[in-house]
mmCIF file of C-alpha atoms in Angstrom:
data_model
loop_
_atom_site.group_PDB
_atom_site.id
_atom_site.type_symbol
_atom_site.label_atom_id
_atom_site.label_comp_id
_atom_site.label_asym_id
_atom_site.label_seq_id
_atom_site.Cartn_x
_atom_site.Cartn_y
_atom_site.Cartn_z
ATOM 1 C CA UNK N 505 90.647 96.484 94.720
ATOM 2 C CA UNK N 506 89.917 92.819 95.566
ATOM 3 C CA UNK N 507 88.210 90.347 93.918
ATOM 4 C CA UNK N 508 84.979 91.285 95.878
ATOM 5 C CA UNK N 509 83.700 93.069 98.619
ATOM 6 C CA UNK N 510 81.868 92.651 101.744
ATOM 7 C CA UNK N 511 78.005 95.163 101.474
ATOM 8 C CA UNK N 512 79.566 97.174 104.452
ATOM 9 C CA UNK N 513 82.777 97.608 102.650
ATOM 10 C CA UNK N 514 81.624 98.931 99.522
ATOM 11 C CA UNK N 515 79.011 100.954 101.131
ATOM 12 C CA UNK N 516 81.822 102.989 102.443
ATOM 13 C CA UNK N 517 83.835 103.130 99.392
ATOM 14 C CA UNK N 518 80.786 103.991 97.377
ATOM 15 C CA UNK N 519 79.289 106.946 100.761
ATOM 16 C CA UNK N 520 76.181 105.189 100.682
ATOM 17 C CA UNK N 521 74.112 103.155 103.255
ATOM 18 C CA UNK N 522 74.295 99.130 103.256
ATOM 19 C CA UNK N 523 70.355 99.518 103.362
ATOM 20 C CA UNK N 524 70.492 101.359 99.711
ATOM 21 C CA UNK N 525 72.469 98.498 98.174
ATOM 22 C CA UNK N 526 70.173 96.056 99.481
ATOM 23 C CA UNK N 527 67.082 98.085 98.082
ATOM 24 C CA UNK N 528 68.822 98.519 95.040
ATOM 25 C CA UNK N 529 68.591 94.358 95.105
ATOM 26 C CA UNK N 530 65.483 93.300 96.539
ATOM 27 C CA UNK N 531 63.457 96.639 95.052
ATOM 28 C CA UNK N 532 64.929 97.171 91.680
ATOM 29 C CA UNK N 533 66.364 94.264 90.549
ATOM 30 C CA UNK N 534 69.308 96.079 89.806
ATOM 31 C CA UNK N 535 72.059 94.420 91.549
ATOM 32 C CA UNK N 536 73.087 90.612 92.133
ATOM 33 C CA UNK N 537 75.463 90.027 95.021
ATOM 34 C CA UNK N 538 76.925 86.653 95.712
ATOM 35 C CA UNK N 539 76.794 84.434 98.885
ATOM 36 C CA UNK N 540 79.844 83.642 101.103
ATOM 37 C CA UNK N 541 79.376 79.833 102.888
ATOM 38 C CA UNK N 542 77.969 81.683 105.472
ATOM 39 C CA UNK N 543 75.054 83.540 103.515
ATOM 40 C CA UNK N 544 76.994 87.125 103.537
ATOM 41 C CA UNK N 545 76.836 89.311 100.738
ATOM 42 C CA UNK N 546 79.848 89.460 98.597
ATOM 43 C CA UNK N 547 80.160 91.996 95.389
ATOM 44 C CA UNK N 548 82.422 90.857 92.688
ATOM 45 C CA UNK N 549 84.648 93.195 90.592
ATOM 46 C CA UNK N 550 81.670 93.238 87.996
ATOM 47 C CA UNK N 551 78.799 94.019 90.461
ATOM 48 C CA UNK N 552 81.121 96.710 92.119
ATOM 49 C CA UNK N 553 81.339 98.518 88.695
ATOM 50 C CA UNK N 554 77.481 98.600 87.946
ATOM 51 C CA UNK N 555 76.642 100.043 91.718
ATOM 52 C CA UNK N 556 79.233 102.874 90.268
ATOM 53 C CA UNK N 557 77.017 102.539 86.934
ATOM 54 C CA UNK N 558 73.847 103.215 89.095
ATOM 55 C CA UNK N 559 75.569 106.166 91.073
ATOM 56 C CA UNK N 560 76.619 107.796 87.756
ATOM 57 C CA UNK N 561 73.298 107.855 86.407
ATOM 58 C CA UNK N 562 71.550 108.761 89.829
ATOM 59 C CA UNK N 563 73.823 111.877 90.274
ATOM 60 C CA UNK N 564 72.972 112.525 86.708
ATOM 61 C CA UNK N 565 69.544 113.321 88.020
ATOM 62 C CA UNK N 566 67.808 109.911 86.914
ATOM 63 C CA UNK N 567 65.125 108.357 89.559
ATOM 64 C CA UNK N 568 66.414 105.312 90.512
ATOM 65 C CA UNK N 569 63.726 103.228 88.836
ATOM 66 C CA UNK N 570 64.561 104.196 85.710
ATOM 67 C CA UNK N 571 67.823 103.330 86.293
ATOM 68 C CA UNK N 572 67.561 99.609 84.964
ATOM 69 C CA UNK N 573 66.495 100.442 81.428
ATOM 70 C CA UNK N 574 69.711 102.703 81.226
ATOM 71 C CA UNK N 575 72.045 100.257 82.610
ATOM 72 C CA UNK N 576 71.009 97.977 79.774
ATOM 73 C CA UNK N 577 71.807 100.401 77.044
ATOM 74 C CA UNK N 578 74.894 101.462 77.935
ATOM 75 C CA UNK N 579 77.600 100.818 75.593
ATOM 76 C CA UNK N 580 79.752 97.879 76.663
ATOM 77 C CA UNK N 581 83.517 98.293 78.321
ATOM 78 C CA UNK N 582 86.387 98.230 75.933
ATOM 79 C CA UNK N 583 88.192 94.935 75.497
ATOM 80 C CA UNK N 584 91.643 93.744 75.858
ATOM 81 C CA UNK N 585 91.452 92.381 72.617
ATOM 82 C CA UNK N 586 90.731 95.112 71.344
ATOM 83 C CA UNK N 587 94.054 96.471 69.126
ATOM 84 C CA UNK N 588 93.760 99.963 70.732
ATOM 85 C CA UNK N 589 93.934 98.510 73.518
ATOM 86 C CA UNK N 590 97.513 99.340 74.487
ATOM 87 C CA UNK N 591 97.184 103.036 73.420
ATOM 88 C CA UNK N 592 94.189 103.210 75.418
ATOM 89 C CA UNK N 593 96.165 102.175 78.807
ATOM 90 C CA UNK N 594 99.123 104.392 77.570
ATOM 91 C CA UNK N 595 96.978 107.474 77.703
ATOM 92 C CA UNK N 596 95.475 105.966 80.594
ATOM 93 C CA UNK N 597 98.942 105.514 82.623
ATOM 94 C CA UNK N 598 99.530 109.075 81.316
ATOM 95 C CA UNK N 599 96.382 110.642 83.099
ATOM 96 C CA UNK N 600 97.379 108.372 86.499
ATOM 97 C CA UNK N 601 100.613 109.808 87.085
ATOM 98 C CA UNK N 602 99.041 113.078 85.931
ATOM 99 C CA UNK N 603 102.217 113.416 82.858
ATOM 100 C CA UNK N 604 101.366 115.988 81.134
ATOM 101 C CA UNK N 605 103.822 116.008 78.577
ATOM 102 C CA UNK N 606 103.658 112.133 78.182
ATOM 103 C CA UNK N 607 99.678 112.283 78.062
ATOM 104 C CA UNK N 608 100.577 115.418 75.148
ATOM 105 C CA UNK N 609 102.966 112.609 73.091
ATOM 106 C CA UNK N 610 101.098 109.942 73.186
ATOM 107 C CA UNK N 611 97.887 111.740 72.121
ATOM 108 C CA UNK N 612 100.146 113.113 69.066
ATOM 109 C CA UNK N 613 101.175 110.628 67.870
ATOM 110 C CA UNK N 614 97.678 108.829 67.284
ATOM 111 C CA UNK N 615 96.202 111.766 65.976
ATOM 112 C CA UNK N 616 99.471 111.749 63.352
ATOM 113 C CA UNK N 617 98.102 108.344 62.402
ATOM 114 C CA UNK N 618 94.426 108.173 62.648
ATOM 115 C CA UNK N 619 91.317 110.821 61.900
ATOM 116 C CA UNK N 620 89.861 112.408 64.688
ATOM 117 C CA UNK N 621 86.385 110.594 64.311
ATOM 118 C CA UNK N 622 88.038 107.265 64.966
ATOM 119 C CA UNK N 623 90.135 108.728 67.775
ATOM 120 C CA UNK N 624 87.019 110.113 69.804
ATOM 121 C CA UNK N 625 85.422 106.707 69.542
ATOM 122 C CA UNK N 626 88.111 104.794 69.947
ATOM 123 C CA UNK N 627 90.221 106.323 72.344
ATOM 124 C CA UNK N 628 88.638 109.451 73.859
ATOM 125 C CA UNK N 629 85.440 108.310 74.432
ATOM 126 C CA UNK N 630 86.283 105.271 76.300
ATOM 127 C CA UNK N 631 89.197 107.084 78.337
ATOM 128 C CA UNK N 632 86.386 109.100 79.460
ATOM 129 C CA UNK N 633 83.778 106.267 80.605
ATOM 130 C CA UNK N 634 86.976 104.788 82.462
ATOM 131 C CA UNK N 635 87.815 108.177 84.076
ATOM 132 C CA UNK N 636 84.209 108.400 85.320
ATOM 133 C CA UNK N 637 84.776 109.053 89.240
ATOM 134 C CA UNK N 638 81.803 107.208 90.152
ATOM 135 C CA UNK N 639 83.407 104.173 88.543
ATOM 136 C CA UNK N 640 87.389 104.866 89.258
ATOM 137 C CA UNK N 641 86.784 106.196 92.181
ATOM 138 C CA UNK N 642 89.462 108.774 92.268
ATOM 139 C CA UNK N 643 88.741 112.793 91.332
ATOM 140 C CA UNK N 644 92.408 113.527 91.084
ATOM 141 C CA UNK N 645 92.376 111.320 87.334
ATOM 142 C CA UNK N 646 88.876 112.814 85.945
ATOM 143 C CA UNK N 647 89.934 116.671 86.755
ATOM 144 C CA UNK N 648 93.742 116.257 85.432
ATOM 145 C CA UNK N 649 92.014 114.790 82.287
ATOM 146 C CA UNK N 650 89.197 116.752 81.756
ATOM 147 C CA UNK N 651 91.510 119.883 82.672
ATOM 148 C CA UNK N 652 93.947 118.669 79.801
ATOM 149 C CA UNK N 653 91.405 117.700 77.461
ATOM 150 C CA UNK N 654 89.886 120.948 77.604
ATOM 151 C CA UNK N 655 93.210 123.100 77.058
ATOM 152 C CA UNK N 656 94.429 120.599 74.093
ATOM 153 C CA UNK N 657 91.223 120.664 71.854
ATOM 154 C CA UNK N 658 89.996 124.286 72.800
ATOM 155 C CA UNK N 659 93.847 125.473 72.079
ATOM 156 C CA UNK N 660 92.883 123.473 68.205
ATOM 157 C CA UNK N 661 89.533 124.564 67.844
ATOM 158 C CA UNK N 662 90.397 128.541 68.265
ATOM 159 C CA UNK N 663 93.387 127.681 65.679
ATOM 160 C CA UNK N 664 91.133 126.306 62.972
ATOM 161 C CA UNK N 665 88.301 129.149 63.983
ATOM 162 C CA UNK N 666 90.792 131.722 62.527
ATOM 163 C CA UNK N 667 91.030 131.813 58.973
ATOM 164 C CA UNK N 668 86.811 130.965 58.776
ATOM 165 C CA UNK N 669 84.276 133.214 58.100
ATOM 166 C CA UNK N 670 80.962 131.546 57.757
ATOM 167 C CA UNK N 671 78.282 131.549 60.327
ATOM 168 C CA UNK N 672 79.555 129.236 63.042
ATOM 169 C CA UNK N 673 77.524 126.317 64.961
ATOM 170 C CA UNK N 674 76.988 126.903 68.582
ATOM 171 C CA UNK N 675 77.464 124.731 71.005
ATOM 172 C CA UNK N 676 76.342 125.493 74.398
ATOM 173 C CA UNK N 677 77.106 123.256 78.060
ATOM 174 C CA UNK N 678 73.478 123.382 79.242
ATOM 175 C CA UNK N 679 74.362 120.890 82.043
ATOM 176 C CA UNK N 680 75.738 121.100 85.556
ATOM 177 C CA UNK N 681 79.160 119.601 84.754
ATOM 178 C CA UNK N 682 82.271 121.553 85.109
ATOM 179 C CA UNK N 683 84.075 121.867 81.729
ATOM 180 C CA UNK N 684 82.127 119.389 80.243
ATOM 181 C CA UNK N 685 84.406 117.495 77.990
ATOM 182 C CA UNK N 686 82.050 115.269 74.985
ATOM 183 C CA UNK N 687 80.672 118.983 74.527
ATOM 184 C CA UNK N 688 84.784 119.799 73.773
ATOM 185 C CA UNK N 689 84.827 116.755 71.566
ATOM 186 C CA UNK N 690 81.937 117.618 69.270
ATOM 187 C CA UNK N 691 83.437 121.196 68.369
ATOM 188 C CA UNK N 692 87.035 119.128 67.951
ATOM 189 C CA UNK N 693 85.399 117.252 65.467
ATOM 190 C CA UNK N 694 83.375 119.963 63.774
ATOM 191 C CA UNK N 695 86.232 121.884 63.396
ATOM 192 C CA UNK N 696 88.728 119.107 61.967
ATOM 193 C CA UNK N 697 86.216 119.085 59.547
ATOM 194 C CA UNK N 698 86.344 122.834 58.857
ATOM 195 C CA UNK N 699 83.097 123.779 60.305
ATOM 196 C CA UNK N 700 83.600 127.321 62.362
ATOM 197 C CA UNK N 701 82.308 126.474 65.847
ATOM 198 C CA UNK N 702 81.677 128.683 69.343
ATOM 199 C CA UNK N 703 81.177 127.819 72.642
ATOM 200 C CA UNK N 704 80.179 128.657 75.742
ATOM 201 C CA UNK N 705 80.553 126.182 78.239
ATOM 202 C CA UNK N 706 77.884 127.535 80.951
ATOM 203 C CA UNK N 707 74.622 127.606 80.841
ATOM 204 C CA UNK N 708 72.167 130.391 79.349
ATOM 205 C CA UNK N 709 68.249 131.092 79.273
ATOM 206 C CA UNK N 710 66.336 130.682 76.431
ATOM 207 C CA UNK N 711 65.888 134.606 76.036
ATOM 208 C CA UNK N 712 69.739 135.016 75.850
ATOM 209 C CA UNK N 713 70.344 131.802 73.528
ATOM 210 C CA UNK N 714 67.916 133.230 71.104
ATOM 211 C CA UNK N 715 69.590 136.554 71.213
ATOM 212 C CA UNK N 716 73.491 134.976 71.058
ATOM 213 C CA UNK N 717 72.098 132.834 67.948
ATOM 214 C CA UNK N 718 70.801 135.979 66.665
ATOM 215 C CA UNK N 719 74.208 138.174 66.771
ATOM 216 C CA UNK N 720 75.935 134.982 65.564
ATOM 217 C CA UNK N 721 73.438 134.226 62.296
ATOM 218 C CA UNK N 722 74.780 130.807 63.787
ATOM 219 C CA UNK N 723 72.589 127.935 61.329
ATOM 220 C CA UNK N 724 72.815 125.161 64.010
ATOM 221 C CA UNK N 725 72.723 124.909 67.805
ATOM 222 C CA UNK N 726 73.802 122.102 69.829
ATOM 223 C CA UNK N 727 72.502 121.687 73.820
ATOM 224 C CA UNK N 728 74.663 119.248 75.551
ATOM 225 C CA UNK N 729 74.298 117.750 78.773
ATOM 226 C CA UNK N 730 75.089 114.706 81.111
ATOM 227 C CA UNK N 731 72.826 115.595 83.626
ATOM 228 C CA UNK N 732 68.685 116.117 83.346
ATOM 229 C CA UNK N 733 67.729 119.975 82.284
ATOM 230 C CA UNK N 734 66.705 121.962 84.918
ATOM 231 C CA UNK N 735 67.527 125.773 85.004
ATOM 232 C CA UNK N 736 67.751 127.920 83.352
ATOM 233 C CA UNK N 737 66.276 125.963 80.314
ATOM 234 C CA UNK N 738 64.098 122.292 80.926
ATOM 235 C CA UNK N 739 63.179 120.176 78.482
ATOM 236 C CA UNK N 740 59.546 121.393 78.562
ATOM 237 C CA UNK N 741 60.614 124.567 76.985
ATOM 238 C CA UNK N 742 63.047 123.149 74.624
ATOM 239 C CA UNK N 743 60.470 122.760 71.764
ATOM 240 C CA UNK N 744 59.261 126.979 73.061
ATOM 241 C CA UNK N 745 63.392 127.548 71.926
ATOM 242 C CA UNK N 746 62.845 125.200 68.609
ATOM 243 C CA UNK N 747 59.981 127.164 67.778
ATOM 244 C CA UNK N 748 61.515 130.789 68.363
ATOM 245 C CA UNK N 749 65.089 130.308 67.032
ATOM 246 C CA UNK N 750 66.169 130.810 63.372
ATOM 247 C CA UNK N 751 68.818 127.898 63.766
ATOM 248 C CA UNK N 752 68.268 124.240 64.183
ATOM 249 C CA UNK N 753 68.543 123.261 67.625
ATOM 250 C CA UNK N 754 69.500 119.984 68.636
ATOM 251 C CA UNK N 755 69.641 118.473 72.150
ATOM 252 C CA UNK N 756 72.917 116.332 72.427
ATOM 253 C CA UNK N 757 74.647 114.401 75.501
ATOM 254 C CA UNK N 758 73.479 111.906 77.846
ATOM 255 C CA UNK N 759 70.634 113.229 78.825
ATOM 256 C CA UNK N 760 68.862 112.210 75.331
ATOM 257 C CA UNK N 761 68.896 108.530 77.331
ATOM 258 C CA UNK N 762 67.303 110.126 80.373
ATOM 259 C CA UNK N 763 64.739 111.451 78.088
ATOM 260 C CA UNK N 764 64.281 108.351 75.419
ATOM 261 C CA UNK N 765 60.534 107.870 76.143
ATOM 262 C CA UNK N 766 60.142 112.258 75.196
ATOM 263 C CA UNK N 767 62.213 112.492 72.260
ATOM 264 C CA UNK N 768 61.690 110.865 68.695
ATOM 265 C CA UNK N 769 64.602 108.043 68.006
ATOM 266 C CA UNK N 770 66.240 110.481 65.504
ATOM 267 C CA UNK N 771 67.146 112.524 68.091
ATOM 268 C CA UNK N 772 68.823 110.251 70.694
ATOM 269 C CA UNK N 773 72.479 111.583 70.104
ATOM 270 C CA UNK N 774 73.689 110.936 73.408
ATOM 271 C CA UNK N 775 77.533 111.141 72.576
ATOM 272 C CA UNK N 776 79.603 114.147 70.219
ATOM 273 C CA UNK N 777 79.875 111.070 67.204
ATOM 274 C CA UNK N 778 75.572 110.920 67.476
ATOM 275 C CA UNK N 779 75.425 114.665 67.339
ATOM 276 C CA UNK N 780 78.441 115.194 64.927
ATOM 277 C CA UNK N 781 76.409 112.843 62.546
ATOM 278 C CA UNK N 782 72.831 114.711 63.237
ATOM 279 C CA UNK N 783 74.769 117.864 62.004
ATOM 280 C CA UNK N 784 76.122 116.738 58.895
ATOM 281 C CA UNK N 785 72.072 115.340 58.155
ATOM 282 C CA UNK N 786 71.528 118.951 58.296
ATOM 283 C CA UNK N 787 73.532 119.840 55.364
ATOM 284 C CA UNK N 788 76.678 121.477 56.743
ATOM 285 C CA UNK N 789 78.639 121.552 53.558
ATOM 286 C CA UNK N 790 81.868 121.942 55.421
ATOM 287 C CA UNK N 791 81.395 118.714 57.193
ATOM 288 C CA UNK N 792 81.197 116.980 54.110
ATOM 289 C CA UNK N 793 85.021 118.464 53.287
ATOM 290 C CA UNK N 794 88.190 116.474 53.427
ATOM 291 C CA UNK N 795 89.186 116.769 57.330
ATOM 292 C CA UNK N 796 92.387 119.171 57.912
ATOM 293 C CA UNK N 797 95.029 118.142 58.147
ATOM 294 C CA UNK N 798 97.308 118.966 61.398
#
C-alpha cells in the first residue's frame, strides 16, 4: 500500500462510492483527507485505516452517525515498542503464509511462558483487530485464523471440560459472525481457569435458551456478539430473558459499544477479558482457582 491514496483509488479498494467518502467528510466529520498542490484529495496510511474503522463498525450494523463516538473509543493499535511486539508479527507472518504448524509453535511456546489472560490481551486480541478484513483487506488471513483459532482452543476447552462436573457457564454466539472467535476466547479463559463451559456458536430464541439453561442448571449465561441483535433475540427482549432465566445472563462482545447509551456502565464488556472479569464478580469459585496448568 502507498503512502496515500487518491478518493477514487480507495473507493475501489474499499467497494464504496467516492461520493460516500466525501459525505463521510463534509457530513460526519469523520474523515480528514489531505490536499495535493492541486487541491485533490489524498488519504494517508492513517486516514485509510479509519475509513476501514468506519466500514467495520457500519457492517456491524451501526448507523453511520453514531459511528464517530465509537471511533473515539476504540482501543488504540499496538506499538512497535511494545516488547510483544515481535511475537505479535511472528504469529502474524504465521497466519500470512497460512503455516499452520509454524502458527501451532509459535502459539506454544508463549502459552509455555505466559498465562492465558495476558496472552488474549496481549497477543490474541490484537492479532484479531489486525486480521479484521475491513482493515487488512484480505479474507484469505481472517478465515485461516479464525479457522485455526477455533480448532486450537475448542480442541483445549473439550479437554479441560472432561474431568468437571459442576454446572457449566454457557456461552452462546448470538451474532451474525461465522465462528465467532472473542466468544472462543472467553470459554479458553474460563476453562484455564477450571470453570466447565458449553457452547453453541449459533444463534437461539429466547424460548430455547431458557430451556438449554434449564437442562444444563448452567448458573451463568454469556450473549456475545460483534454485530447489533436482531433475530432471533434483540436487545428489547434481553431484559424479558433476564427476567425468565434462573442463570445470570450477561450480554458480552462489541455490541455492548453499539448499545452504551442502553446499558448501565457495569455492563459494557465488549471484549472476552470485560466479560471474563464480569463472571468472576459473580462469584464463580473456580475462577478464583490457580489456572491449569498445560
Amino acid at each position: 500500500m502507498s503512502e496515500s491514496m487518491t478518493i477514487s483509488a480507495l473507493a475501489r479498494q474499499c467497494g464504496i462510492a467516492p461520493v460516500t467518502l466525501r459525505a463521510w467528510e463534509r457530513r460526519y466529520g469523520l474523515i480528514q483527507p489531505v490536499r495535493s498542490a492541486k487541491g485533490h484529495r489524498l488519504y494517508p496510511r492513517e486516514q485509510i485505516e479509519r475509513v476501514q474503522q468506519i466500514m467495520l463498525w457500519i457492517n456491524r450494523g451501526v448507523p453511520v452517525g453514531q459511528v464517530r463516538e465509537l471511533l473515539e473509543r476504540d482501543a488504540p493499535q499496538w506499538s512497535e515498542d511494545s516488547p510483544w511486539h515481535a511475537q505479535r508479527l511472528q504469529l502474524l507472518e504465521a497466519v500470512q503464509t497460512q503455516n499452520e504448524r509454524s502458527l501451532d509453535d509459535a502459539f506454544n511456546q508463549a502459552l509455555s511462558l505466559y498465562p492465558a489472560h495476558t496472552l488474549c490481551a496481549q497477543l490474541l486480541l490484537p492479532l484479531l483487530e489486525e486480521l479484521t478484513p475491513s482493515r487488512s483487506g484480505r479474507q484469505l488471513e481472517a478465515v485461516f485464523f479464525h479457522t485455526w483459532l477455533r480448532s486450537k482452543l475448542g480442541l483445549r476447552v473439550y479437554q479441560l471440560n472432561l474431568p468437571l462436573k459442576e454446572a457449566p457457564v454457557l456461552l452462546v454466539n448470538m451474532g451474525d459472525a461465522v465462528l465467532e472467535p472473542q466468544l472462543w476466547l472467553l470459554a479458553w479463559l474460563l476453562a484455564q481457569r477450571g470453570q466447565r463451559v458449553e457452547v453453541l456458536d449459533w444463534p437461539l430464541p429466547a424460548p430455547e435458551l431458557l430451556q438449554w439453561q434449564e437442562q444444563r442448571g448452567a448458573h451463568a449465561m454469556v450473549l456475545y456478539a460483534s454485530s447489533k441483535l436482531t433475530n432471533p433475540l434483540a436487545l428489547e427482549q434481553l431484559d424479558d430473558l433476564r427476567q425468565r432465566c434462573q442463570a445470570s445472563v450477561l450480554l458480552a462482545g462489541p455490541c455492548c459499544s453499539i448499545y452504551a447509551e442502553q446499558l448501565p456502565p457495569e455492563e459494557h464488556l465488549s471484549d472476552p477479558l470485560q466479560a471474563f472479569s464480569a463472571l468472576q464478580q459473580l462469584g464463580l469459585s473456580a475462577l478464583n482457582d490457580k489456572e491449569i496448568a498445560l
